[in-house]
One Martini backbone bead per residue (centre of mass of N, CA, C, O) as a GRO file, in nm:
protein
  222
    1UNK     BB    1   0.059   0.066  -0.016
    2UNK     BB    2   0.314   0.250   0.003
    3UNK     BB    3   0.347   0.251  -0.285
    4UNK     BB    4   0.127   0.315  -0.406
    5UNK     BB    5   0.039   0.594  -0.278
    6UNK     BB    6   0.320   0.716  -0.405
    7UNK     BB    7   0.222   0.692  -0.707
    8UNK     BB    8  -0.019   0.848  -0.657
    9UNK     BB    9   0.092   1.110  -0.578
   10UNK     BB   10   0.244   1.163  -0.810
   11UNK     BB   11   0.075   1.172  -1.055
   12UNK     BB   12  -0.117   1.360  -0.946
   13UNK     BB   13   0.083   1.614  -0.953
   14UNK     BB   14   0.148   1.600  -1.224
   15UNK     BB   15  -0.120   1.632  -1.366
   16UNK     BB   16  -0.202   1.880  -1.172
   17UNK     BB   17   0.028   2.066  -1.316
   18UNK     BB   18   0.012   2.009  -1.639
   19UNK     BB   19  -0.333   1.993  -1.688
   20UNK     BB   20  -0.540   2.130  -1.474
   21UNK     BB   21  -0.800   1.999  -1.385
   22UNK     BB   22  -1.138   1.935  -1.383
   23UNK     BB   23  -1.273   1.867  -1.082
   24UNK     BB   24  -1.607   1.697  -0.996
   25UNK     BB   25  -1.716   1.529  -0.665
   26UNK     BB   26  -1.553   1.353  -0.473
   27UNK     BB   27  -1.794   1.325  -0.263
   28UNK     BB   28  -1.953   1.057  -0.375
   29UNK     BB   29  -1.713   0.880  -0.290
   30UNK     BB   30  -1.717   0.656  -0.085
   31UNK     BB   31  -1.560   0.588   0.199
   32UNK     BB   32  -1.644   0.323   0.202
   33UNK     BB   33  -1.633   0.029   0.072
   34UNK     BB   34  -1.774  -0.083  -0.213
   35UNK     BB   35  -1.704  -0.021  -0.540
   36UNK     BB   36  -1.792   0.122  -0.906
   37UNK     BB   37  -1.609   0.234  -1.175
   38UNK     BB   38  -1.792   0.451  -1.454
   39UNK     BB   39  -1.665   0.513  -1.752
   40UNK     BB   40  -1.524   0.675  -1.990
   41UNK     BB   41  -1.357   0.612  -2.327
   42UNK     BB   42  -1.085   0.801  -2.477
   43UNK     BB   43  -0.800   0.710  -2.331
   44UNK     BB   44  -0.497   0.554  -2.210
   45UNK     BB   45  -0.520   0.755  -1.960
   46UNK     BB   46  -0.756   0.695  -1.790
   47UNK     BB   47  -0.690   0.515  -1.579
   48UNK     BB   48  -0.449   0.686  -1.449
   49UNK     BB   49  -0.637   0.911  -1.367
   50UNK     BB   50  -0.847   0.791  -1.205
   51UNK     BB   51  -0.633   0.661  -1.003
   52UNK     BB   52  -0.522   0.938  -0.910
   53UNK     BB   53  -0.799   1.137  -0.836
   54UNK     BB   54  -0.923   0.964  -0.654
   55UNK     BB   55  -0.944   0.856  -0.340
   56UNK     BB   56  -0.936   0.607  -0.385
   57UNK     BB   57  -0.892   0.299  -0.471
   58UNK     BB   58  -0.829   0.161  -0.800
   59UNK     BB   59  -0.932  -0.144  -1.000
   60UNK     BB   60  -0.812  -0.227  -1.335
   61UNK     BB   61  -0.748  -0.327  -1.648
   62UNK     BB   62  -0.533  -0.478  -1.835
   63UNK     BB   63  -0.320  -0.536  -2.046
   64UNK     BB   64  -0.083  -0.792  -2.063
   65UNK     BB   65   0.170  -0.649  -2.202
   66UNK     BB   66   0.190  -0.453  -1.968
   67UNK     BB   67   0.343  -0.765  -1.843
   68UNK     BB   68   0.540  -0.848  -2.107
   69UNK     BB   69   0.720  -0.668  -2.164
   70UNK     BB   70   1.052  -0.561  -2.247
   71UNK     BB   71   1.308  -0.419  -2.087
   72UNK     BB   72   1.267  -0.140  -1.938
   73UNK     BB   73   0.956  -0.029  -2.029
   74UNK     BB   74   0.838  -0.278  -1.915
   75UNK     BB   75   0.922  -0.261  -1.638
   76UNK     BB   76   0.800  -0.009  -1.563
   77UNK     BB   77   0.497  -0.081  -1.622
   78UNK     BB   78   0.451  -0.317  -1.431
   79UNK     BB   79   0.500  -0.165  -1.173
   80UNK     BB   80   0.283   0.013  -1.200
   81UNK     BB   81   0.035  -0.157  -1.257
   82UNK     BB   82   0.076  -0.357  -0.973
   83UNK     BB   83   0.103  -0.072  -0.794
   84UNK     BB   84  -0.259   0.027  -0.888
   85UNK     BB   85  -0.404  -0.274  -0.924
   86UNK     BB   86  -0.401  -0.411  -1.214
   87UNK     BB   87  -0.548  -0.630  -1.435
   88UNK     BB   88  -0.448  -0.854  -1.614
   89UNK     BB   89  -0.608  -0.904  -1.972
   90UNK     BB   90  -0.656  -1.070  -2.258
   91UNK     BB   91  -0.691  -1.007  -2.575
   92UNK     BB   92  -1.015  -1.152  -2.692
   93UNK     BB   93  -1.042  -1.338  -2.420
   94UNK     BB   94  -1.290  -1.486  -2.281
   95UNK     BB   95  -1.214  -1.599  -2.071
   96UNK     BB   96  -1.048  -1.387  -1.928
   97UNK     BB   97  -1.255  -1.220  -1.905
   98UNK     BB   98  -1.458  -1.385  -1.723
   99UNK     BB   99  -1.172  -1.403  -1.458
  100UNK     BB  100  -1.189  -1.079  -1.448
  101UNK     BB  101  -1.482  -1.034  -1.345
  102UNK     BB  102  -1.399  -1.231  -1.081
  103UNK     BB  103  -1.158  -1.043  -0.972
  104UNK     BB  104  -1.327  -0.825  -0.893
  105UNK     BB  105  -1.542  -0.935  -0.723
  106UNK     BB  106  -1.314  -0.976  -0.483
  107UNK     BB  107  -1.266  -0.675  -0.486
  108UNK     BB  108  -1.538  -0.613  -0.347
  109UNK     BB  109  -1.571  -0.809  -0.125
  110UNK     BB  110  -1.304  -0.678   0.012
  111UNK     BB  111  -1.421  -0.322  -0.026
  112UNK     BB  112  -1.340  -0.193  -0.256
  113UNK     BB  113  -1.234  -0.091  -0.558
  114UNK     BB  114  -1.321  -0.066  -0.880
  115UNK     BB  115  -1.289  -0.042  -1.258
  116UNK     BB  116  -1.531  -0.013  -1.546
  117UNK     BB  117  -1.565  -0.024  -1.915
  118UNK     BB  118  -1.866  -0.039  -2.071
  119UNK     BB  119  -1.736  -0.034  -2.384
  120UNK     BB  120  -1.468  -0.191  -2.352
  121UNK     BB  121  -1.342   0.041  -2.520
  122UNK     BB  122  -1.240   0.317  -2.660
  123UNK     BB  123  -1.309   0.606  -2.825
  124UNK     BB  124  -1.218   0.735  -3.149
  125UNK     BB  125  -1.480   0.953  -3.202
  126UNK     BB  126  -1.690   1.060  -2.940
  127UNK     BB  127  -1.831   0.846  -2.871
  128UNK     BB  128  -2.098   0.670  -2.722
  129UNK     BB  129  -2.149   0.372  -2.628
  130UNK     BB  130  -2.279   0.119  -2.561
  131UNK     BB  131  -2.323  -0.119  -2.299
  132UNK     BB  132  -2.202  -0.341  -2.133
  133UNK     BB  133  -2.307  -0.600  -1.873
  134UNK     BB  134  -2.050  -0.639  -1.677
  135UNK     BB  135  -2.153  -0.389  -1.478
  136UNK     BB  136  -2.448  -0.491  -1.427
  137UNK     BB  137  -2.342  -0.760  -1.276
  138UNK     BB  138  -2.156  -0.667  -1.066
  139UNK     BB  139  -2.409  -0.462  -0.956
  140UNK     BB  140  -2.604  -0.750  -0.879
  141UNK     BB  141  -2.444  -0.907  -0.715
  142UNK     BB  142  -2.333  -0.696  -0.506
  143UNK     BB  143  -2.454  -0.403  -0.437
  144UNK     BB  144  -2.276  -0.192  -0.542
  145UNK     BB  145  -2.186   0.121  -0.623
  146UNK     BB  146  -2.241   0.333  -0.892
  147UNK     BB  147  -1.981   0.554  -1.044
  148UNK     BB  148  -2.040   0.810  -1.275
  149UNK     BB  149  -1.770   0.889  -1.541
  150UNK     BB  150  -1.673   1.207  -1.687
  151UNK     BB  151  -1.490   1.233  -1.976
  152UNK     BB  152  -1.337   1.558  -2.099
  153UNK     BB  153  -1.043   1.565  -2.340
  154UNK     BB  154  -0.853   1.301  -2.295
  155UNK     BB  155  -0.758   1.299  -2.567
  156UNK     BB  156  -0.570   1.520  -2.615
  157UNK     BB  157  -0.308   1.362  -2.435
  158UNK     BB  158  -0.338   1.102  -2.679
  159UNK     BB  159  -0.385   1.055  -2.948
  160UNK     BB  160  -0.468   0.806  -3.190
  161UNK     BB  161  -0.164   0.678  -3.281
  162UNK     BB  162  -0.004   0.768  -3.056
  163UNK     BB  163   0.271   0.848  -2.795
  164UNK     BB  164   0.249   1.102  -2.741
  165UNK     BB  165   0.195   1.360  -2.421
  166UNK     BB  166   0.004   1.605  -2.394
  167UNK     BB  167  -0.039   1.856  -2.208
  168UNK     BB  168  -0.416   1.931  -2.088
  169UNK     BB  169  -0.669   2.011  -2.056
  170UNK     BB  170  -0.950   1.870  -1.831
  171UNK     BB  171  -1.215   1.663  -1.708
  172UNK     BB  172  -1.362   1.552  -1.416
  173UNK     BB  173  -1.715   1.378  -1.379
  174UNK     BB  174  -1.897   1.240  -1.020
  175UNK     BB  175  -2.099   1.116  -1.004
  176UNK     BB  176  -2.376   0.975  -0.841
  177UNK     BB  177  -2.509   0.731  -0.698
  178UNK     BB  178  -2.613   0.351  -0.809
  179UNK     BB  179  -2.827   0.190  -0.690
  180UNK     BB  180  -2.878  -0.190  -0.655
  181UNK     BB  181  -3.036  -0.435  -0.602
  182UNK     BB  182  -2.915  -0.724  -0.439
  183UNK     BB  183  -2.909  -1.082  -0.627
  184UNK     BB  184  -2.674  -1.174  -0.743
  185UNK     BB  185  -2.615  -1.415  -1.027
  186UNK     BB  186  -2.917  -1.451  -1.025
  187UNK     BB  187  -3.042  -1.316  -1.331
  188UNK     BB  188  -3.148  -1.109  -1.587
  189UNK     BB  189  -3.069  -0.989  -1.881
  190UNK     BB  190  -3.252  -0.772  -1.835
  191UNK     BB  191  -3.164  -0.633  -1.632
  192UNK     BB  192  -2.910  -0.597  -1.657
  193UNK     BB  193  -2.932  -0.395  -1.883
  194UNK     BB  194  -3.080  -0.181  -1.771
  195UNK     BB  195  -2.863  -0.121  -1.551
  196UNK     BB  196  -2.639  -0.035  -1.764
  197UNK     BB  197  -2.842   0.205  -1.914
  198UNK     BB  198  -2.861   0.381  -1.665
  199UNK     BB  199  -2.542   0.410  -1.653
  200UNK     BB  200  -2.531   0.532  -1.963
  201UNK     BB  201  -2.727   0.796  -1.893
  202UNK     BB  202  -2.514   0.878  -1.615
  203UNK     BB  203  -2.257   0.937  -1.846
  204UNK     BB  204  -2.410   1.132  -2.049
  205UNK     BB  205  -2.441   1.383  -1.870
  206UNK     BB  206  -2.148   1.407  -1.788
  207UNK     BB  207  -2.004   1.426  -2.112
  208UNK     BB  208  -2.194   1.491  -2.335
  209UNK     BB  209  -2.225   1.288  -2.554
  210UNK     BB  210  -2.265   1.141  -2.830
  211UNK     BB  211  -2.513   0.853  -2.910
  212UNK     BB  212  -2.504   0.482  -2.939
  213UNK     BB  213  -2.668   0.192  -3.044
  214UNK     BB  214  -2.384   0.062  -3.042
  215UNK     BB  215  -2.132  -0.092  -3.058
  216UNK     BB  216  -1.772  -0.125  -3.006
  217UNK     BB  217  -1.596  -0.329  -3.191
  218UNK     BB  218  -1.375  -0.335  -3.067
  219UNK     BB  219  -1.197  -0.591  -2.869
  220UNK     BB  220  -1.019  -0.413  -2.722
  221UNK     BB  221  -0.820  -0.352  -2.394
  222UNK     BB  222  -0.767  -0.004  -2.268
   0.00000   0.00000   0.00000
């Protein structure tokens, strides 16, 4: 904990320093107890942004190659995203994707906070896609509240097959909290849309973006 930390508080500094964004909400982020952070998803930076600027610890999927890079480079991410409780998980692999909502689900079970991005893949042309059921599922399961996350401009931090950061003003908007029963995993898939749909109504209040009724096809987890 005390590297994590340390990590998140450089990032923090960095971030604020380099971007000034406006932060708003983060009152709504319950002080105790499991949550669940879903955001829109812009850039590679987003998973990064919210865990540095969020008050409690968020743990993320994160690619895999993100721990198997080689080098100097590689070392350095490894590093980064172990201390800050990413998750490895295969790109495009369906059991492993399924293997990774279940490490979720213990991460919140042990009162943690979890963030997952329900478009699946960030968006690279600024719309806001359907939301897949994976945030649902996890909280109809759980009875975790769900924080909706409006992310508005990071996308101009790196933008889509850049290698380079350019530091940004952005926005970063903490919506209330979205409670809904606890059902455990025995729900119906009718339920579980729902409550996604609920979730992608408040993500699409908080970041404005116009939106689509079809699903983001990228099959990566960015």
């Amino acid at each position: 904990m005390a590297v994590f930390d340390a990590i998140r508080w450089t990032t923090r500094g960095l971030i604020s320093s380099t971007c000034r964004p406006t932060v708003i909400g983060l009152e709504n982020v319950p002080k105790d107890g499991p949550f669940i952070v879903a955001p829109n998803h812009l850039s590679f930076l987003d998973s990064v942004i919210v865990q540095a600027l969020m008050p409690r610890p968020v743990a993320f999927f994160a690619k895999a190659e993100y721990f198997t890079t080689k080098g100097v480079k590689g070392a350095v991410m490894k590093s980064f995203f172990e201390a800050v409780g990413s998750i490895p998980v295969e790109r495009g692999e369906q059991a492993a994707s399924v293997q990774a909502l279940k490490t979720l689900l213990d991460i919140l079970e042990s009162g943690k906070g979890i963030g997952i991005y329900p478009e699946g893949t960030r968006s690279r042309d600024g719309i806001l896609y359907r939301g897949r059921t994976g945030v649902g599922w996890l909280a109809l399961t759980t009875g975790a509240p769900v924080i909706p996350v409006g992310l508005i401009g990071t996308e101009k931090l790196q933008p889509a097959d850049k290698n380079a950061v350019r530091p940004q003003h952005f926005t970063m908007k903490v919506g209330e909290p979205l409670y809904f029963d606890k059902t455990g995993p025995d729900h119906s898939l009718p339920a579980r849309r729902e409550v996604t749909d609920k979730i992608m109504d408040a993500i699409a209040l908080l970041s404005g973006q116009e939106r689509s009724t079809s699903y983001n096809q990228s099959k990566s987890i960015d």
